[in-house]
Coordinates of C-alpha atoms in Angstrom, one line a residue:
Chain A
M247 CA 10.4 -28.4 7.3
S248 CA 7.0 -26.4 7.4
F249 CA 5.0 -29.5 6.7
L250 CA 6.9 -31.2 10.1
D251 CA 5.1 -28.1 11.7
L252 CA 1.7 -30.0 11.3
D253 CA 2.8 -31.6 14.8
E254 CA 0.5 -34.2 16.2
W255 CA -1.9 -33.6 12.9
L256 CA 0.6 -35.9 10.9
F257 CA -1.0 -38.7 13.0
E258 CA -4.1 -37.9 11.4
V259 CA -2.6 -37.9 8.2
A260 CA -0.9 -40.9 8.8
K261 CA -4.2 -42.8 9.4
F262 CA -5.4 -41.9 5.8
A263 CA -2.4 -41.7 3.9
D264 CA 1.0 -43.8 3.2
I265 CA 4.5 -41.9 2.4
V266 CA 5.8 -43.6 -0.3
Y267 CA 8.4 -41.1 -1.4
S268 CA 9.8 -38.3 0.2
P269 CA 13.5 -36.8 0.3
V270 CA 13.5 -36.4 4.1
A271 CA 10.6 -38.5 5.6
S272 CA 11.4 -41.8 3.7
D273 CA 14.6 -43.6 2.4
I274 CA 13.0 -44.8 -1.0
K275 CA 15.1 -43.7 -3.7
D276 CA 12.6 -44.3 -6.8
Y277 CA 9.4 -42.5 -7.3
P278 CA 6.8 -45.2 -7.4
E279 CA 3.7 -45.7 -9.8
D280 CA 0.0 -45.0 -9.0
V281 CA 0.5 -42.1 -6.2
D282 CA -2.4 -40.6 -5.3
V283 CA -1.2 -36.8 -4.1
C284 CA 2.3 -35.5 -4.6
L285 CA 3.5 -32.1 -3.1
V286 CA 6.1 -31.0 -5.1
E287 CA 8.5 -28.1 -3.6
G288 CA 11.2 -26.4 -5.2
A289 CA 11.3 -24.7 -8.7
V290 CA 13.5 -27.0 -11.4
A291 CA 16.8 -25.7 -11.3
N292 CA 18.7 -28.9 -12.8
E293 CA 18.5 -31.6 -15.0
E294 CA 17.5 -34.1 -12.4
N295 CA 14.9 -31.9 -11.3
L296 CA 13.3 -31.8 -14.7
E297 CA 13.6 -35.7 -14.7
L298 CA 12.2 -36.3 -11.7
L299 CA 8.8 -33.7 -12.2
Y300 CA 8.2 -35.5 -15.4
K301 CA 7.7 -38.8 -13.5
V302 CA 6.1 -37.5 -11.0
R303 CA 3.3 -36.4 -13.1
Q304 CA 3.3 -39.4 -15.3
R305 CA 2.9 -41.7 -11.9
T306 CA 0.6 -39.0 -9.9
K307 CA -3.3 -38.5 -10.0
F308 CA -3.0 -35.4 -8.1
V309 CA 0.2 -32.7 -8.1
I310 CA 0.5 -30.0 -5.8
S311 CA 2.6 -27.2 -6.5
F312 CA 3.6 -26.3 -2.7
G313 CA 5.4 -23.3 -1.8
D314 CA 6.6 -20.2 -3.5
C315 CA 9.7 -21.5 -5.1
A316 CA 7.4 -24.0 -7.0
V317 CA 4.9 -21.6 -7.7
T318 CA 6.8 -18.5 -8.7
A319 CA 10.2 -20.1 -9.0
N320 CA 11.0 -17.5 -6.4
V321 CA 14.9 -16.9 -4.7
P322 CA 16.2 -19.9 -7.0
A323 CA 14.9 -17.8 -9.9
M324 CA 16.7 -14.9 -9.1
R325 CA 20.0 -16.4 -11.0
N326 CA 17.4 -16.0 -13.9
M327 CA 18.0 -12.3 -14.2
L328 CA 21.8 -12.8 -15.2
G329 CA 20.9 -14.5 -18.2
S330 CA 22.1 -18.1 -18.0
S331 CA 23.7 -20.6 -15.3
E332 CA 27.3 -19.7 -16.7
P333 CA 27.6 -16.2 -15.1
V334 CA 26.4 -17.9 -11.7
L335 CA 28.7 -21.1 -12.1
K336 CA 31.8 -18.6 -12.8
R337 CA 31.2 -16.7 -10.4
C338 CA 30.8 -19.4 -7.2
Y339 CA 33.6 -22.1 -8.7
L340 CA 36.1 -20.2 -10.5
E341 CA 36.2 -16.4 -9.2
L342 CA 35.5 -17.4 -5.6
G343 CA 37.3 -20.5 -5.9
D344 CA 40.6 -21.8 -4.3
K345 CA 43.5 -23.0 -5.7
T346 CA 42.0 -25.7 -7.5
A347 CA 39.1 -23.5 -9.1
Q348 CA 37.1 -25.8 -11.5
L349 CA 33.5 -25.9 -13.3
P350 CA 31.8 -29.0 -11.9
H351 CA 31.6 -31.5 -14.6
E352 CA 30.6 -35.0 -13.8
P353 CA 27.6 -36.4 -16.2
G354 CA 25.3 -39.0 -14.6
I355 CA 26.6 -37.8 -11.1
V356 CA 26.6 -34.1 -10.7
P357 CA 23.3 -33.2 -12.4
E358 CA 23.8 -30.1 -15.3
L359 CA 22.1 -26.8 -13.9
L360 CA 19.4 -25.8 -16.6
D361 CA 20.1 -22.2 -18.0
R362 CA 16.6 -20.9 -16.8
V363 CA 14.9 -21.7 -13.0
R364 CA 11.2 -22.2 -13.8
P365 CA 8.2 -22.8 -11.8
I366 CA 6.7 -26.6 -12.0
H367 CA 3.5 -25.2 -13.8
E368 CA 5.3 -24.1 -16.7
L369 CA 6.7 -27.7 -17.6
V370 CA 3.9 -30.0 -16.3
E371 CA 0.1 -29.6 -15.5
I372 CA -0.7 -29.1 -11.8
D373 CA -3.7 -29.9 -9.9
L374 CA -3.6 -27.2 -7.2
F375 CA -1.4 -24.3 -6.0
I376 CA -0.5 -23.8 -2.3
P377 CA 1.7 -20.5 -2.2
G378 CA 4.0 -19.3 0.5
C379 CA 7.5 -19.1 1.4
P380 CA 7.0 -21.1 3.4
P381 CA 3.2 -22.2 3.4
S382 CA 2.5 -22.1 7.2
A383 CA 1.4 -25.3 9.0
P384 CA -2.4 -24.0 9.3
R385 CA -2.7 -23.3 5.4
I386 CA -1.0 -26.7 4.5
Q387 CA -3.3 -28.4 6.9
A388 CA -6.6 -26.3 5.5
A389 CA -5.2 -27.5 2.0
I390 CA -5.0 -31.0 2.6
E391 CA -7.6 -32.0 5.0
P392 CA -10.3 -31.5 2.5
L393 CA -8.1 -33.7 -0.1
L394 CA -8.2 -36.7 2.5
K395 CA -12.1 -36.5 2.2
G396 CA -12.2 -36.2 -1.5
E397 CA -13.1 -32.6 -1.5
Q398 CA -11.6 -30.0 -3.3
P399 CA -9.8 -27.3 -1.1
V400 CA -10.6 -23.6 -1.3
M401 CA -7.7 -21.6 -1.8
E402 CA -8.8 -18.2 -1.5
G403 CA -7.9 -15.1 1.0
R404 CA -4.8 -13.9 2.8
S405 CA -4.6 -17.0 5.1
M406 CA -4.5 -19.6 2.0
I407 CA -2.7 -17.4 -1.3
K408 CA -0.5 -14.8 0.1
F409 CA 3.0 -14.9 -1.4
G410 CA 6.1 -14.6 0.3
Chain B
M110 CA -22.7 21.9 -6.1
S111 CA -24.5 20.1 -8.8
V112 CA -25.4 16.3 -8.3
V113 CA -25.9 13.6 -11.0
T114 CA -27.5 10.5 -10.4
L115 CA -26.2 7.2 -11.8
K116 CA -26.5 3.3 -11.4
I117 CA -23.4 1.1 -9.9
N118 CA -24.2 -2.4 -9.7
D119 CA -27.8 -1.4 -10.1
I120 CA -27.7 0.6 -6.8
D121 CA -28.5 4.2 -7.1
V122 CA -25.9 6.8 -6.7
A123 CA -26.0 10.4 -6.0
A124 CA -22.5 11.8 -6.6
E125 CA -21.2 15.3 -7.0
A126 CA -20.8 16.4 -10.7
G127 CA -16.9 16.3 -11.8
K128 CA -16.2 13.3 -9.5
T129 CA -15.1 10.0 -10.9
V130 CA -16.9 6.9 -10.8
L131 CA -14.3 5.4 -8.3
D132 CA -15.2 8.2 -5.9
A133 CA -18.8 7.4 -6.4
A134 CA -18.3 3.8 -6.1
R135 CA -16.3 4.1 -2.5
E136 CA -19.0 6.7 -1.5
A137 CA -21.6 4.0 -1.9
G138 CA -19.6 1.5 -0.3
I139 CA -18.6 -0.5 -3.7
R140 CA -14.8 -1.5 -3.7
I141 CA -13.0 -1.7 -6.7
P142 CA -9.3 -2.6 -6.6
T143 CA -6.5 0.1 -7.8
L144 CA -3.0 0.3 -7.5
C145 CA -2.0 3.4 -9.2
H146 CA -4.7 5.3 -7.1
L147 CA -3.6 7.7 -4.2
D148 CA -5.4 9.5 -2.2
G149 CA -4.1 12.9 -2.4
V150 CA -2.6 13.0 -5.8
S151 CA -4.0 13.2 -9.5
D152 CA -5.3 10.0 -11.3
V153 CA -3.5 8.8 -14.3
G154 CA -5.5 5.3 -15.0
A155 CA -2.0 3.6 -15.3
C156 CA -2.6 0.4 -14.0
R157 CA -5.9 -0.6 -15.3
L158 CA -7.2 -2.7 -12.4
C159 CA -10.4 -0.4 -11.9
L160 CA -11.8 -0.9 -15.5
I161 CA -15.4 -1.0 -15.2
E162 CA -18.3 -1.4 -17.8
I163 CA -20.5 1.3 -18.6
K164 CA -23.7 0.5 -20.8
G165 CA -23.8 2.0 -24.1
I166 CA -20.1 2.3 -24.1
P167 CA -18.3 -0.7 -25.9
K168 CA -15.0 -0.7 -24.1
L169 CA -13.8 -0.7 -20.6
L170 CA -12.9 2.4 -18.9
P171 CA -10.9 3.1 -15.7
A172 CA -12.9 4.1 -13.0
C173 CA -10.3 6.4 -11.5
V174 CA -10.2 9.0 -14.8
T175 CA -13.8 8.6 -15.6
E176 CA -16.3 11.2 -14.6
V177 CA -19.5 10.5 -13.3
A178 CA -22.2 11.4 -15.7
E179 CA -26.3 11.6 -15.5
G180 CA -27.7 8.4 -15.8
M181 CA -24.7 6.5 -15.9
D182 CA -25.0 2.7 -15.9
V183 CA -22.2 1.2 -14.3
T184 CA -21.0 -2.3 -13.6
T185 CA -17.5 -2.8 -11.4
H186 CA -17.5 -6.9 -11.1
T187 CA -18.7 -9.1 -13.9
P188 CA -16.8 -12.7 -14.2
Q189 CA -15.0 -11.4 -17.1
L190 CA -13.9 -7.8 -15.2
D191 CA -12.7 -10.1 -12.7
E192 CA -10.9 -12.4 -14.6
Y193 CA -9.1 -8.9 -16.8
R194 CA -7.9 -8.0 -13.3
R195 CA -6.5 -11.2 -12.3
M196 CA -4.6 -11.1 -15.6
T197 CA -3.5 -7.8 -15.0
V198 CA -2.3 -8.6 -11.5
E199 CA -0.5 -12.1 -13.0
M200 CA 1.0 -10.0 -15.7
L201 CA 2.4 -7.4 -13.4
F202 CA 3.9 -10.3 -11.6
S203 CA 5.5 -11.7 -14.6
E204 CA 6.5 -8.6 -15.9
G205 CA 9.2 -7.5 -13.0
N206 CA 11.1 -9.5 -10.5
H207 CA 8.7 -9.7 -7.5
V208 CA 10.3 -11.8 -4.9
C209 CA 7.9 -11.4 -1.8
A210 CA 10.3 -13.7 0.1
V211 CA 13.0 -11.7 0.4
C212 CA 11.3 -8.2 -0.4
V213 CA 11.3 -5.2 2.5
A214 CA 7.5 -4.7 1.6
N215 CA 6.6 -8.3 2.5
E216 CA 3.2 -8.3 4.2
N217 CA 3.0 -4.6 3.8
C218 CA 2.6 -4.4 0.0
E219 CA -0.5 -3.4 -1.9
L220 CA 0.5 -5.8 -4.9
Q221 CA 0.5 -8.4 -2.6
D222 CA -3.0 -7.5 -1.4
V223 CA -4.2 -6.9 -4.6
A224 CA -2.9 -10.6 -5.5
I225 CA -4.7 -11.9 -2.6
E226 CA -8.1 -9.7 -3.8
V227 CA -8.2 -11.1 -7.0
G228 CA -7.6 -14.5 -6.1
M229 CA -4.2 -15.2 -7.6
D230 CA -2.6 -18.4 -6.7
H231 CA 0.0 -18.6 -9.5
S232 CA 0.8 -16.6 -12.7
R233 CA -0.4 -18.4 -15.8
F234 CA 1.9 -16.1 -17.8
T235 CA 5.4 -16.8 -18.2
Y236 CA 8.1 -15.0 -16.0
R237 CA 10.5 -12.6 -18.0
F238 CA 13.1 -12.0 -15.5
P239 CA 14.3 -8.7 -16.7
E240 CA 17.7 -7.5 -15.8
R241 CA 17.0 -4.4 -14.1
G242 CA 19.3 -2.0 -11.4
V243 CA 19.1 -0.9 -8.0
D244 CA 20.2 2.6 -6.9
I245 CA 21.3 3.2 -3.7
S246 CA 23.2 6.3 -4.1
H247 CA 20.7 8.6 -1.8
P248 CA 22.3 8.5 1.8
Q249 CA 18.6 7.6 3.1
F250 CA 16.4 5.8 0.5
G251 CA 16.8 3.3 -2.5
I252 CA 15.0 2.4 -5.4
D253 CA 14.9 -1.1 -6.6
H254 CA 13.8 -1.1 -10.1
N255 CA 13.0 -4.9 -10.1
R256 CA 9.8 -4.2 -8.0
C257 CA 8.5 -1.3 -9.7
I258 CA 5.2 -1.7 -11.7
L259 CA 5.4 1.9 -13.1
C260 CA 2.1 3.3 -11.3
T261 CA 4.2 6.7 -10.9
R262 CA 2.8 7.4 -7.7
C263 CA 6.1 8.5 -6.6
V264 CA 6.3 10.7 -9.9
R265 CA 3.0 12.5 -8.6
V266 CA 3.5 12.6 -5.1
C267 CA 6.8 14.3 -5.5
D268 CA 5.4 16.9 -8.0
E269 CA 2.2 17.7 -6.7
I270 CA 2.6 17.5 -2.6
E271 CA 6.4 18.0 -2.2
G272 CA 6.7 20.4 -5.4
A273 CA 10.2 19.0 -5.9
H274 CA 9.5 16.8 -9.0
V275 CA 12.5 14.8 -8.7
W276 CA 10.9 11.8 -10.1
D277 CA 10.0 11.2 -13.7
V278 CA 9.2 8.2 -16.4
A279 CA 11.6 7.9 -19.0
G280 CA 12.0 4.9 -22.0
R281 CA 9.3 3.1 -23.7
G282 CA 7.5 -0.5 -23.5
A283 CA 9.7 -2.8 -21.7
A284 CA 12.3 -0.1 -21.1
A285 CA 10.4 2.1 -19.3
K286 CA 11.6 2.9 -15.8
V287 CA 11.0 5.7 -13.2
I288 CA 14.1 7.8 -12.8
T289 CA 15.5 10.6 -10.5
G290 CA 16.6 13.9 -12.3
L291 CA 17.8 13.8 -15.4
N292 CA 18.2 9.9 -15.1
Q293 CA 21.3 10.7 -12.5
P294 CA 21.9 8.6 -9.6
W295 CA 19.5 9.8 -6.9
G296 CA 22.1 10.8 -4.6
D297 CA 23.2 13.4 -7.1
V298 CA 20.0 14.9 -7.6
D299 CA 20.1 18.4 -5.7
A300 CA 16.3 18.9 -6.1
C301 CA 15.8 16.0 -3.7
T302 CA 14.4 17.5 -0.3
A303 CA 14.9 13.6 1.1
C304 CA 11.1 14.0 2.4
G305 CA 10.7 10.6 1.7
K306 CA 7.1 11.0 0.5
C307 CA 8.0 9.0 -2.4
V308 CA 8.5 6.0 -0.1
D309 CA 5.3 6.4 1.8
A310 CA 3.6 6.5 -2.0
C311 CA 5.4 3.4 -3.2
P312 CA 2.8 0.6 -3.4
T313 CA 5.2 -2.2 -3.7
G314 CA 8.9 -2.5 -2.2
S315 CA 10.2 -0.5 -4.9
I316 CA 11.1 2.7 -3.2
F317 CA 12.5 1.9 0.5
R318 CA 14.4 3.6 3.4
K319 CA 18.0 2.0 3.6
G320 CA 18.7 -0.6 6.3
S321 CA 15.2 -2.2 6.3
T322 CA 15.1 -5.8 5.9
A323 CA 12.5 -7.9 4.5
S324 CA 8.8 -7.4 6.2
E325 CA 10.0 -4.5 7.6
L326 CA 8.8 -1.6 5.6
D327 CA 5.6 -0.2 7.1
R328 CA 4.6 3.1 5.3
D329 CA 2.4 6.2 6.5
R330 CA -0.1 6.4 3.7
G331 CA -2.2 8.5 5.7
K332 CA 0.4 11.4 5.8
L333 CA -0.4 12.3 2.3
E334 CA -3.9 12.5 2.4
F335 CA -3.1 14.9 5.4
L336 CA -1.1 17.1 4.1
V337 CA -3.4 18.0 1.0
K338 CA -6.5 18.3 3.7
A339 CA -3.9 20.3 5.8
R340 CA -3.2 22.9 2.7
E341 CA -6.9 22.9 1.1
E342 CA -9.1 22.9 4.0
N343 CA -6.9 24.0 6.7
Q344 CA -7.1 21.1 8.8
W345 CA -4.2 20.3 10.5
T346 CA -4.9 17.6 12.9
R347 CA -5.3 14.1 12.1

């Protein structure tokens, strides 16, 4: 949503970049080969996230850890303090469940939760970090604009690297 | 008043004998990042952010508890010191549960400020996610141990300015935590005068006023310094 806050600057991006995969801005289901830049948002919480992250790293030249959840694991990781995924699932689906309380288990359809939610740089190599919850549109623009020109952005100071 | 002369970052500095290197650097307009230092209370050298190099001394020393000496040659910023400072802040973030997005002190947090200052865009250390408690038994305040960095500012401000000594540190290593009374719920501690100085002293969102929501906790740091000045120098205005 914060990315969409870039408003009319998105037209500038569109001149230089093709969107080849996105959970919200395209309907392509498979992550393609030979991608130049990928903004990965969100922490790694389940098996599907993990699989996709490995695929993204393998097929992308420049991977950006985008937003606090990807950079620090943030709010999703607050379940890590409970030890594993079990207490959360039990609370959610059994204790607060209605008459048909049951733990979700549908291999291949519902991805299994990982025991620990992790920031993405703990799992794959990252080329740039854009913290923020969410990163503001000006911060996103200041980070991406240089990349379009083949330059590395300067990630310094409150406007660029404040968490939260 | 005797005066000593020393060099800080190759600048000649004159400082009152008995002052700390941190004081001398500040007077000379040189900024050294700190977290456990709080104007108005004693220094303990807990956070190690103000580590400096002194020529002839093989180890790094904290500027806040190192006294100035004649002919001292101090360096406050080198690539190595800057790297150590960044690592220290990264370790502080990895060690506790600092979720800025849902913190009362977001935008008004010294840990956050220092992370920006040292250029931390992520932590290279694995997050520990320790299991820690929150005590909201006090009618006005709360303590969230998840966000505590053990700077002990609350301990010192309560002891040295309020004179109540409600706070202390218990436990060792990873189990160390600040406690109220004899490790009682804060609300049960009779010695607490509910003055709120610990809330004003806390650098993070660990000690807060009840009812504050995310990003709402703005502290009055100047109040503590004012109280000390008022008592010591009879200056009752600010």
